PDB file of C-alpha atoms in Angstrom:
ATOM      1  CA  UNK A   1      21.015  14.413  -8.264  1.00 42.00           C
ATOM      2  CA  UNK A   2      19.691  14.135 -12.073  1.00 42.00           C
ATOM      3  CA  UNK A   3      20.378  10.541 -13.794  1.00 44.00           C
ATOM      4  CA  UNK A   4      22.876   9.887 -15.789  1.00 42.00           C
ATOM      5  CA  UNK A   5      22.977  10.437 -19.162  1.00 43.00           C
ATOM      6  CA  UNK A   6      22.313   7.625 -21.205  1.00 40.00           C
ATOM      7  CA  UNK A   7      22.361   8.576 -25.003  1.00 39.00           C
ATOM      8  CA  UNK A   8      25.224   8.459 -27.466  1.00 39.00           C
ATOM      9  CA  UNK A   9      27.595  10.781 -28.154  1.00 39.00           C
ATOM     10  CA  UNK A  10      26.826  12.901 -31.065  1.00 38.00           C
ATOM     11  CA  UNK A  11      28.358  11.409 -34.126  1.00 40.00           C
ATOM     12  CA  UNK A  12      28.329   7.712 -32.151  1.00 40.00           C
ATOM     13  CA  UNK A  13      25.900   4.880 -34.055  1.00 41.00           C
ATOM     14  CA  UNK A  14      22.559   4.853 -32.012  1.00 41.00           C
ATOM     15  CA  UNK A  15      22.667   1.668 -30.135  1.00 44.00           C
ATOM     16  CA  UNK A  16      19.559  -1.169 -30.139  1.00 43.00           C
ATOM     17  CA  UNK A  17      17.029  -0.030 -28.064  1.00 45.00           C
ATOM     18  CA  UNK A  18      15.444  -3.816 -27.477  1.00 47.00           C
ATOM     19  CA  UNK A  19      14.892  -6.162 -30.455  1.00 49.00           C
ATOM     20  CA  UNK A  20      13.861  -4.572 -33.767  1.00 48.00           C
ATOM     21  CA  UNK A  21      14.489  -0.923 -32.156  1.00 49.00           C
ATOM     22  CA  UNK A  22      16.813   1.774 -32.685  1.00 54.00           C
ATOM     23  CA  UNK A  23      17.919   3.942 -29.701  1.00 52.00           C
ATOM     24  CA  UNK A  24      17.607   7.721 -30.347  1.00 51.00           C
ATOM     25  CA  UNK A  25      20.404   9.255 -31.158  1.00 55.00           C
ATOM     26  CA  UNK A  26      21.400  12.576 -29.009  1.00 53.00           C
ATOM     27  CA  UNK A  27      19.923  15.532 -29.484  1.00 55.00           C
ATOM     28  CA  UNK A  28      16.513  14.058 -30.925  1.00 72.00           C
ATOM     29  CA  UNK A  29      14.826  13.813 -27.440  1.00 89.00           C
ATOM     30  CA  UNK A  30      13.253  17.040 -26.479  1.00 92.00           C
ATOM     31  CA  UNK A  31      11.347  17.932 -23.868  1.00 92.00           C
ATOM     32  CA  UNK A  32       8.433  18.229 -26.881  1.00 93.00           C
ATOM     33  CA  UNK A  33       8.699  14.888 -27.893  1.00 94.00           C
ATOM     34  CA  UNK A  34       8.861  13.233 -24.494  1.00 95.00           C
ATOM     35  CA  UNK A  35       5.611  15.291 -24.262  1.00 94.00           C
ATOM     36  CA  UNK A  36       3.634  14.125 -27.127  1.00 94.00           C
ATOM     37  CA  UNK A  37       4.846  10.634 -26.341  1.00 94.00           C
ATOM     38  CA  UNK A  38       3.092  10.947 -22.601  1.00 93.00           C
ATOM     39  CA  UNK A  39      -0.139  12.094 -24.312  1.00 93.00           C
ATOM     40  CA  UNK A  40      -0.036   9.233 -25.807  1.00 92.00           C
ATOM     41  CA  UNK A  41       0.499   6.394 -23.354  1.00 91.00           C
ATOM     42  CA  UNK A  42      -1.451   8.401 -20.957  1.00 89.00           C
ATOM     43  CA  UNK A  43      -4.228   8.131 -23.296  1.00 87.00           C
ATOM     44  CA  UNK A  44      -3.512   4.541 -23.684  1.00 87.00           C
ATOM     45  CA  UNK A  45      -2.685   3.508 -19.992  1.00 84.00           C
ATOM     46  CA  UNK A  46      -3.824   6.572 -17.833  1.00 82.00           C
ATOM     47  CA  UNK A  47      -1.451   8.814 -15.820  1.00 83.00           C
ATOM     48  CA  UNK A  48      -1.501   6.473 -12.721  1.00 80.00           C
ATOM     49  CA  UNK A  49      -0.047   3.501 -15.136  1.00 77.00           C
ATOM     50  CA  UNK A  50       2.767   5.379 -17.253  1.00 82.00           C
ATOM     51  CA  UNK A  51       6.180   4.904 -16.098  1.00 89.00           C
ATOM     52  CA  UNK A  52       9.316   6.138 -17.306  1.00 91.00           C
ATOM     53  CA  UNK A  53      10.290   2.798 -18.650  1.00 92.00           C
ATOM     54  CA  UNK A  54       7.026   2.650 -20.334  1.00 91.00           C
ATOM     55  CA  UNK A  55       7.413   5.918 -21.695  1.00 93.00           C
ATOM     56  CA  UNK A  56      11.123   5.352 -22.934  1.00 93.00           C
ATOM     57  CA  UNK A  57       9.921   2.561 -24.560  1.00 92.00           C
ATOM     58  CA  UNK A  58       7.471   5.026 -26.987  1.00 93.00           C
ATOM     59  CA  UNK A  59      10.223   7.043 -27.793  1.00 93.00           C
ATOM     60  CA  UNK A  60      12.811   4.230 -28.360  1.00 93.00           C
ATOM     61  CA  UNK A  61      15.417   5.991 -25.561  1.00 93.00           C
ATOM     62  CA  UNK A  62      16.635   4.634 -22.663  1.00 91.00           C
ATOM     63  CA  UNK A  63      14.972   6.005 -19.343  1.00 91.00           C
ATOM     64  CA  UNK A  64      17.285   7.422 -17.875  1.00 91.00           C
ATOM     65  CA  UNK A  65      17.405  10.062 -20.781  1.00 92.00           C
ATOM     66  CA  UNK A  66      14.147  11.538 -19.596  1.00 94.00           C
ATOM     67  CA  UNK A  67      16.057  12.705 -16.413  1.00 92.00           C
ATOM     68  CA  UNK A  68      17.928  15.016 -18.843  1.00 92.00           C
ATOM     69  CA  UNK A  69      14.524  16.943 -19.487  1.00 94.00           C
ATOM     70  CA  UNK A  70      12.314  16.001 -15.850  1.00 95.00           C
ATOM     71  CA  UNK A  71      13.626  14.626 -12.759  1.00 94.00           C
ATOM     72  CA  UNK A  72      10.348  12.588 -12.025  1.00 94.00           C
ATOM     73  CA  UNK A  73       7.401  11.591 -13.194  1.00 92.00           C
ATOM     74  CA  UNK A  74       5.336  13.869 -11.423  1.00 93.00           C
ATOM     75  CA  UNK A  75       6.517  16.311 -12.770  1.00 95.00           C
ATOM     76  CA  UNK A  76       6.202  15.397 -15.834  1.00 94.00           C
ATOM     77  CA  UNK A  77       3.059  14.619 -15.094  1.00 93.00           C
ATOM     78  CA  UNK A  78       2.230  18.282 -14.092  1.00 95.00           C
ATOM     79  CA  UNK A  79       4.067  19.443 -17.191  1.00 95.00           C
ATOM     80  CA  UNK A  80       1.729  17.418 -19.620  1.00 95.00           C
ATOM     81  CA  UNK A  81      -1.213  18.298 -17.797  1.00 94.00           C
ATOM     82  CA  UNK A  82      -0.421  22.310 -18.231  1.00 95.00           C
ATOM     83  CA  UNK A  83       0.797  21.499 -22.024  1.00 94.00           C
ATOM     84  CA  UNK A  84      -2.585  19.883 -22.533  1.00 95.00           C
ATOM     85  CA  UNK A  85      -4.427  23.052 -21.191  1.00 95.00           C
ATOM     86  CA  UNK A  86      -2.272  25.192 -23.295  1.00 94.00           C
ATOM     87  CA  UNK A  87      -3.001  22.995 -26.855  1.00 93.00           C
ATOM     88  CA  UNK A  88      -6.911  23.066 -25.771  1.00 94.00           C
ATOM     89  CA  UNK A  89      -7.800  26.529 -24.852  1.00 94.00           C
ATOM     90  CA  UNK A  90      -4.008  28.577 -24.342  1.00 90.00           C
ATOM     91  CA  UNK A  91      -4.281  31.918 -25.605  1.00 90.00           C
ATOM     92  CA  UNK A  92      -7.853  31.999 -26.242  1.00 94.00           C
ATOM     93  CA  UNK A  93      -8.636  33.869 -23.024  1.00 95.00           C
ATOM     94  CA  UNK A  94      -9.864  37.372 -23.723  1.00 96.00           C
ATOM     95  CA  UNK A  95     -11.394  39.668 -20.942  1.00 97.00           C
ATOM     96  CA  UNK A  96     -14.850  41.045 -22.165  1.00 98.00           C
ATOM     97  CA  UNK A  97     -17.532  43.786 -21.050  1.00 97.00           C
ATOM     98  CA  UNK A  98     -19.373  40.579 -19.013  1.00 98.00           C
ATOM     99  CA  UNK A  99     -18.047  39.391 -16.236  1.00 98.00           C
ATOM    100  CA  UNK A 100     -20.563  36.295 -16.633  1.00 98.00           C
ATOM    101  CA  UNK A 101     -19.580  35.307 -19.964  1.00 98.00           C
ATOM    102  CA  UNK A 102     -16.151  35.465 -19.255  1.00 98.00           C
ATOM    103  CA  UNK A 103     -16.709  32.956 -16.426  1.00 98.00           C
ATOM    104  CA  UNK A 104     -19.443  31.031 -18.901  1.00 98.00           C
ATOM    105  CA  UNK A 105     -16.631  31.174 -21.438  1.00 98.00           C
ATOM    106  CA  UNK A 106     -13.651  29.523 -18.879  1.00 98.00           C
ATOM    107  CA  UNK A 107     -16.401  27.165 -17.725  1.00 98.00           C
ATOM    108  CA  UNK A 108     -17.194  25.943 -20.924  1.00 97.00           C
ATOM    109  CA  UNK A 109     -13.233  25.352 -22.179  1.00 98.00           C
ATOM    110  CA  UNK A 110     -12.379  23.644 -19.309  1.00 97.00           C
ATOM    111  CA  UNK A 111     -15.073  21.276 -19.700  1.00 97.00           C
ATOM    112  CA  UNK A 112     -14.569  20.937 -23.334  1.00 97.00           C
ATOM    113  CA  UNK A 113     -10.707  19.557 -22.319  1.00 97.00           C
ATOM    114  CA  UNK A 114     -11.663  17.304 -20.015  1.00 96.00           C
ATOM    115  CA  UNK A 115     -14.051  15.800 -22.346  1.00 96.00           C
ATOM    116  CA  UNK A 116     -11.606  15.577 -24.829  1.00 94.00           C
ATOM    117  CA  UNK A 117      -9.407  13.725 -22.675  1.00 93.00           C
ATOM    118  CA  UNK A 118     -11.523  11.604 -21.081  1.00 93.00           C
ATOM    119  CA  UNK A 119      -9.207   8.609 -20.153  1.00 90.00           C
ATOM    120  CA  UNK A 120      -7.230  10.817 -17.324  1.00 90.00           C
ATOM    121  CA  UNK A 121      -9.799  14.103 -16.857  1.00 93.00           C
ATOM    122  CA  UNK A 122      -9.852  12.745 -13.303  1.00 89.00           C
ATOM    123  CA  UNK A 123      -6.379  13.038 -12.720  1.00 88.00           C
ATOM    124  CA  UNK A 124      -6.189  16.733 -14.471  1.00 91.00           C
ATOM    125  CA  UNK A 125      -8.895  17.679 -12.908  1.00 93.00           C
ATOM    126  CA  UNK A 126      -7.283  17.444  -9.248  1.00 92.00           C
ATOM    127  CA  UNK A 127      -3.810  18.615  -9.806  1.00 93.00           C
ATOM    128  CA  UNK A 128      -2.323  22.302  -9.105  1.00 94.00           C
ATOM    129  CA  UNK A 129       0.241  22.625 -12.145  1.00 95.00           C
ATOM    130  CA  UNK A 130       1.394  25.910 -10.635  1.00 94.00           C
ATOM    131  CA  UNK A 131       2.692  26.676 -14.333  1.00 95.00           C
ATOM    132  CA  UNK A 132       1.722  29.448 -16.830  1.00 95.00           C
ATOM    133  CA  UNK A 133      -1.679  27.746 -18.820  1.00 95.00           C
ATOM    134  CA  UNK A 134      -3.421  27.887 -14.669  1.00 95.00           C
ATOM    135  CA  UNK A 135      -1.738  30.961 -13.882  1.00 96.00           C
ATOM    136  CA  UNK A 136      -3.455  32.989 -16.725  1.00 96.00           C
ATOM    137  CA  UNK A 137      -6.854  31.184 -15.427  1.00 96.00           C
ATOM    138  CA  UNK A 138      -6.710  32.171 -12.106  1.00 97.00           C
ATOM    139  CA  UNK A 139      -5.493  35.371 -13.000  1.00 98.00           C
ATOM    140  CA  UNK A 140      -8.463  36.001 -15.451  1.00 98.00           C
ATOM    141  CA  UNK A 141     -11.292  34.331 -13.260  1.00 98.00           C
ATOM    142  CA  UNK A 142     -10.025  36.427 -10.430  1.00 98.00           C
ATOM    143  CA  UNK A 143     -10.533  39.688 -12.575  1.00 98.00           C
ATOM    144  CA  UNK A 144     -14.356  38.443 -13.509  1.00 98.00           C
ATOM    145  CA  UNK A 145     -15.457  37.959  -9.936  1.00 97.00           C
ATOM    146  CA  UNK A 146     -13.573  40.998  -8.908  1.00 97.00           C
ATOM    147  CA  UNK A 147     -15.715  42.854 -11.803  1.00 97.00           C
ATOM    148  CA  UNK A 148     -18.742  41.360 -10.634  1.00 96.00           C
ATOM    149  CA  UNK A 149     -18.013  43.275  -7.415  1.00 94.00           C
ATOM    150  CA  UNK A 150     -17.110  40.863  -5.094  1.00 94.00           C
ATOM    151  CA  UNK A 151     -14.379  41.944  -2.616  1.00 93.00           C
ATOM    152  CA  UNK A 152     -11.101  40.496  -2.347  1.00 95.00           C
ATOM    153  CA  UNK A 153     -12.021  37.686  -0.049  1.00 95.00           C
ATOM    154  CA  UNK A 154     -15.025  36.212  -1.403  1.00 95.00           C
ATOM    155  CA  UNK A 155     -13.185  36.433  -4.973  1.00 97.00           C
ATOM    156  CA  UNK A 156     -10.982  34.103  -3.835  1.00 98.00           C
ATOM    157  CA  UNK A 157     -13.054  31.821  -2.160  1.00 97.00           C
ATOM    158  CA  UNK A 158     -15.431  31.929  -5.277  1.00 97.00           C
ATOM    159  CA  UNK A 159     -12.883  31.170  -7.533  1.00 98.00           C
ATOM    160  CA  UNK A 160     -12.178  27.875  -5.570  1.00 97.00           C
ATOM    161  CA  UNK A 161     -15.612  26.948  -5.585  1.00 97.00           C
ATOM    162  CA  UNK A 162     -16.638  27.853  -8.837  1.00 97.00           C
ATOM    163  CA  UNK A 163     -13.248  25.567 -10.026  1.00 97.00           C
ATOM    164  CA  UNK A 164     -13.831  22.780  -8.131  1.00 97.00           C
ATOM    165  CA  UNK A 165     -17.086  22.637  -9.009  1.00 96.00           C
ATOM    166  CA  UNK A 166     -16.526  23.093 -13.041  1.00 97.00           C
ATOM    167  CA  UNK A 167     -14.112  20.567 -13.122  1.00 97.00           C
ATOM    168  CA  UNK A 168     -15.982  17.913 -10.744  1.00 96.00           C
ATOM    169  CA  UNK A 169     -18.795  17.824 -13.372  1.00 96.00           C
ATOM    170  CA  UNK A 170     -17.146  17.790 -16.028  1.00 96.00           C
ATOM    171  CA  UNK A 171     -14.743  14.737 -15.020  1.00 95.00           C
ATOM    172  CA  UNK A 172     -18.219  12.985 -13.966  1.00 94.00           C
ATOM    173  CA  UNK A 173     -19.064  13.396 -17.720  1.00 95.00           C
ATOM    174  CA  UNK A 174     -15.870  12.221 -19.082  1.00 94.00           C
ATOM    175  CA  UNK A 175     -15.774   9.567 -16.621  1.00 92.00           C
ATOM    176  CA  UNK A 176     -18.560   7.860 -18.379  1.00 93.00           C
ATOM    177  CA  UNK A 177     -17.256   8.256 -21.987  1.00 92.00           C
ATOM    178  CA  UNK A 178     -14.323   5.733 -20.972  1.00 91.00           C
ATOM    179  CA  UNK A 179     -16.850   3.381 -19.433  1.00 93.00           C
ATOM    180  CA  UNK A 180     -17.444   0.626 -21.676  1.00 94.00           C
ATOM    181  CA  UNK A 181     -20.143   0.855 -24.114  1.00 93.00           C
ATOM    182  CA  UNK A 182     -22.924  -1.599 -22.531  1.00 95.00           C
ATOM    183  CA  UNK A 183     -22.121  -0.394 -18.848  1.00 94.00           C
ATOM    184  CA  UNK A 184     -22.105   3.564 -20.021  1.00 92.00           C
ATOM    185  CA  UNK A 185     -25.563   2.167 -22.431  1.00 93.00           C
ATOM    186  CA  UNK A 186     -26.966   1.143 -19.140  1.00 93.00           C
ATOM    187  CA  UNK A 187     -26.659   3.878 -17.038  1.00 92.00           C
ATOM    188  CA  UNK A 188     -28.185   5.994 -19.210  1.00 91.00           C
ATOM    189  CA  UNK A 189     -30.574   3.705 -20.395  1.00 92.00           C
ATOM    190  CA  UNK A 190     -31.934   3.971 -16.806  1.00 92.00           C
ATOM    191  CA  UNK A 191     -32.950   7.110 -16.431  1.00 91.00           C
ATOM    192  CA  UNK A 192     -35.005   6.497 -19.284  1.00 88.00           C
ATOM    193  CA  UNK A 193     -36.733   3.518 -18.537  1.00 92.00           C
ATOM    194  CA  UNK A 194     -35.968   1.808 -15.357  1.00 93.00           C
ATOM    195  CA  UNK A 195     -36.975   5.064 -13.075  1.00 94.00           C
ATOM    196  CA  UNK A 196     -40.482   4.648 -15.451  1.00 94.00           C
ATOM    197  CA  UNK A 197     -41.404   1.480 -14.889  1.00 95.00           C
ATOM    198  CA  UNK A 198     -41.159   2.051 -10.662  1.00 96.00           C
ATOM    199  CA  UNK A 199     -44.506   1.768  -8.903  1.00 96.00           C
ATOM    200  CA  UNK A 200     -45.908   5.243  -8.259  1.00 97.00           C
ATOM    201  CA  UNK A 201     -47.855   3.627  -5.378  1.00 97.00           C
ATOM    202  CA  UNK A 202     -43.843   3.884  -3.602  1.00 97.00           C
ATOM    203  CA  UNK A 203     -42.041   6.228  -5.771  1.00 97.00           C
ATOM    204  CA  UNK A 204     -44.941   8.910  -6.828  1.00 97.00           C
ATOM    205  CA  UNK A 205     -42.557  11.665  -6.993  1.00 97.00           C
ATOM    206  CA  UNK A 206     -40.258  10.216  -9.800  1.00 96.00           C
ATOM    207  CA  UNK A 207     -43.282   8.336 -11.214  1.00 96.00           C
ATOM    208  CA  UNK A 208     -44.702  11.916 -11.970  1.00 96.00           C
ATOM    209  CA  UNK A 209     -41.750  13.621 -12.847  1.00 96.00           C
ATOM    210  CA  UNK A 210     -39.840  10.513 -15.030  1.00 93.00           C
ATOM    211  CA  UNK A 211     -40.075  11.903 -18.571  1.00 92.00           C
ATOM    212  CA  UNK A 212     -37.994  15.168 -16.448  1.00 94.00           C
ATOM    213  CA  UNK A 213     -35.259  13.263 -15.525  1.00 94.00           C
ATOM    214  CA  UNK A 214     -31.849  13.697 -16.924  1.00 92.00           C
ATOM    215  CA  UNK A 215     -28.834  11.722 -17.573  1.00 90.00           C
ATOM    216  CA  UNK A 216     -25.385  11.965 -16.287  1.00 88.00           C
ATOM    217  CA  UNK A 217     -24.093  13.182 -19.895  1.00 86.00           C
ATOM    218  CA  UNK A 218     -26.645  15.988 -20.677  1.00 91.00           C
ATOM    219  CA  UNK A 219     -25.567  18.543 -21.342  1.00 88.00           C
ATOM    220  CA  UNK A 220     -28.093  20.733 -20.065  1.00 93.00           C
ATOM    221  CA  UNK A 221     -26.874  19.761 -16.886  1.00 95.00           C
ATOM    222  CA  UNK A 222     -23.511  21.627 -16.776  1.00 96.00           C
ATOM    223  CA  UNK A 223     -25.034  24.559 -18.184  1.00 96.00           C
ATOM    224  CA  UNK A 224     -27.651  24.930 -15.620  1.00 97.00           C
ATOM    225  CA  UNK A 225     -24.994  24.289 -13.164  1.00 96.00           C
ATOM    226  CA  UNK A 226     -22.951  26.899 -14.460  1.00 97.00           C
ATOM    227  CA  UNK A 227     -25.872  29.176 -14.904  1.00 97.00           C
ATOM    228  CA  UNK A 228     -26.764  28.673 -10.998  1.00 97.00           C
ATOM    229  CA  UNK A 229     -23.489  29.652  -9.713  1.00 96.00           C
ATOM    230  CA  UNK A 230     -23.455  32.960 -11.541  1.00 97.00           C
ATOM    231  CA  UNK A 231     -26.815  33.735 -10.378  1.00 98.00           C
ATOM    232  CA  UNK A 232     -25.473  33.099  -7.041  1.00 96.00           C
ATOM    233  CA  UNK A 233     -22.271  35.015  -7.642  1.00 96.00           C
ATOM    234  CA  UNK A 234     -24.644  38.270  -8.594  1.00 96.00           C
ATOM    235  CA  UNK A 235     -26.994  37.556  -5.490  1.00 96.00           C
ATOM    236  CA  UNK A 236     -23.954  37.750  -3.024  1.00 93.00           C
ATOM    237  CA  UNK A 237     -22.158  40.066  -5.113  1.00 93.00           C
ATOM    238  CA  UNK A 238     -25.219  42.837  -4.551  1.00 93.00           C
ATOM    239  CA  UNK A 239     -25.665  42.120  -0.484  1.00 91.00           C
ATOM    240  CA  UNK A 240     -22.193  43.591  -0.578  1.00 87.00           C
ATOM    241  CA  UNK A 241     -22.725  45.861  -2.061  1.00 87.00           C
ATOM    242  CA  UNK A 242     -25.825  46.910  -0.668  1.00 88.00           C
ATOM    243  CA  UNK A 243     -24.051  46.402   2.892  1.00 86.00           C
ATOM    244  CA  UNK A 244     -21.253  48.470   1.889  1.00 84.00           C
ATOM    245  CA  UNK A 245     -23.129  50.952   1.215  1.00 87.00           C
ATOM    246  CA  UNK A 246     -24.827  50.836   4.349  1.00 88.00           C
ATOM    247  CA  UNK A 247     -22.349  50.724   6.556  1.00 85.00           C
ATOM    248  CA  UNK A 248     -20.392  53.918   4.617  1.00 85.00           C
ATOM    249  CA  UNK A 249     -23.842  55.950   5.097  1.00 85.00           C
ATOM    250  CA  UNK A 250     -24.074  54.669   8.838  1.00 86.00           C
ATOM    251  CA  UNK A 251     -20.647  56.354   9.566  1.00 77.00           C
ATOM    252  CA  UNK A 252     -20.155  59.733  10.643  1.00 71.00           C
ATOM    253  CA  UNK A 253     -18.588  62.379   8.334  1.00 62.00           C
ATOM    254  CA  UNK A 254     -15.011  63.222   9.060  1.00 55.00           C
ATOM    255  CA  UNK A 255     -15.274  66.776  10.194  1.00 53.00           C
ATOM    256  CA  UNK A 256     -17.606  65.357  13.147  1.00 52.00           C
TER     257      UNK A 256
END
């Protein structure tokens, strides 16, 4: 059962909201606004710390208002998350002759949204919305690896993988921007100088290879990792159809 409504009639003077704050009146909270306002105190809190009351509080309402529009906060919570994938990269989605820079292409927008929300990409990163923005991504990364001649099965196995692994980088990366700035300083600093000052009498391997090593946040890193998974994605994609093709000249011709 939904909970009650707790805004004014229309035409009724908006009541005080807490000192110095004006309820809204009704009609003026949408399911838009509650929205916006839950970018915002996620941004400021994190998903795991919003609450209604917190978020009733941004938009001057009472909380039980917000029932009108979700029943809960999770799934709100999924809401925001799919209208965040929508603002970032909705739309933008277009099938080309190359399978592998289609993939390259949904790669690269999902990690440019997680980076650009950086103080939840965690929480974004594990959820299943089940709502329209990751429909129309599964629906167009299963059409890439189907084009790069996978068969049904490993398609959808693939498209797990390849997911899980996109996102898991890229929250890594985001994960340090919200770090603060002489921790985040430090971890990178390390790779820099800390692995070249260690005794190559112990380390020798990372005492001659040092100046090679990268940094959580470069982003050569995701690119390579990308890069590898399509290779592999062509590899396997070519043993099936090489054993395909094997096994349709291995059997006998109808009329036998």
């Amino acid at each position: 059962m939904s909970a009650p409504n707790a805004e004014e009639p229309s035409g009724a003077p908006a009541k005080t909201a807490g000192p110095g704050r004006r309820r809204l009146p009704r009609d003026t909270l949408s399911r838009q606004v509650i929205l916006e306002a839950a970018e915002r105190v996620a941004a400021r809190d994190g998903l795991d710390a919003f609450t209604f009351q917190s978020l009733a509080k941004e938009v001057n309402a009472h909380p039980t208002s917000l029932y009108r529009h979700f029943r809960d906060k999770d799934q709100l919570v999924l809401e925001l998350i799919d209208d965040l994938r929508a603002r970032s990269y909705g739309g933008r989605l277009e099938a080309t002759d190359s399978w592998r820079e289609d993939l390259r292409t949904l790669a690269r927008y999902v990690h440019e949204h997680l980076m650009r929300y950086p103080q939840f990409a965690v929480q974004m990163a594990a959820r299943t919305t089940r709502r329209p923005t990751e429909f129309a991504n599964v629906e167009f990364a299963l059409d890439a690896l189907l084009r790069a001649g996978l068969d049904e099965e490993d398609a959808a196995m693939y498209l797990r993988v390849f997911g899980n692994v996109v996102r898991s980088l890229a929250s890594m990366e985001a994960g340090m921007l919200v770090l603060d700035p002489e921790t985040r300083d430090g971890d990178t600093l390390a790779w820099q100088l800390e692995y070249r000052r260690l005794p190559a009498e112990k380390y020798p391997r990372i005492a001659a290879m040092s100046g090679e090593l990268r940094d959580i946040g470069d982003p050569r890193v995701f690119d390579t990792a990308v890069d590898l998974f399509l290779d592999a994605i062509e590899a396997r994609a070519a043993q099936a159809r090489k054993a395909r093709a094997a096994k349709e000249e291995a059997a006998p011709d109808e009329g036998e």
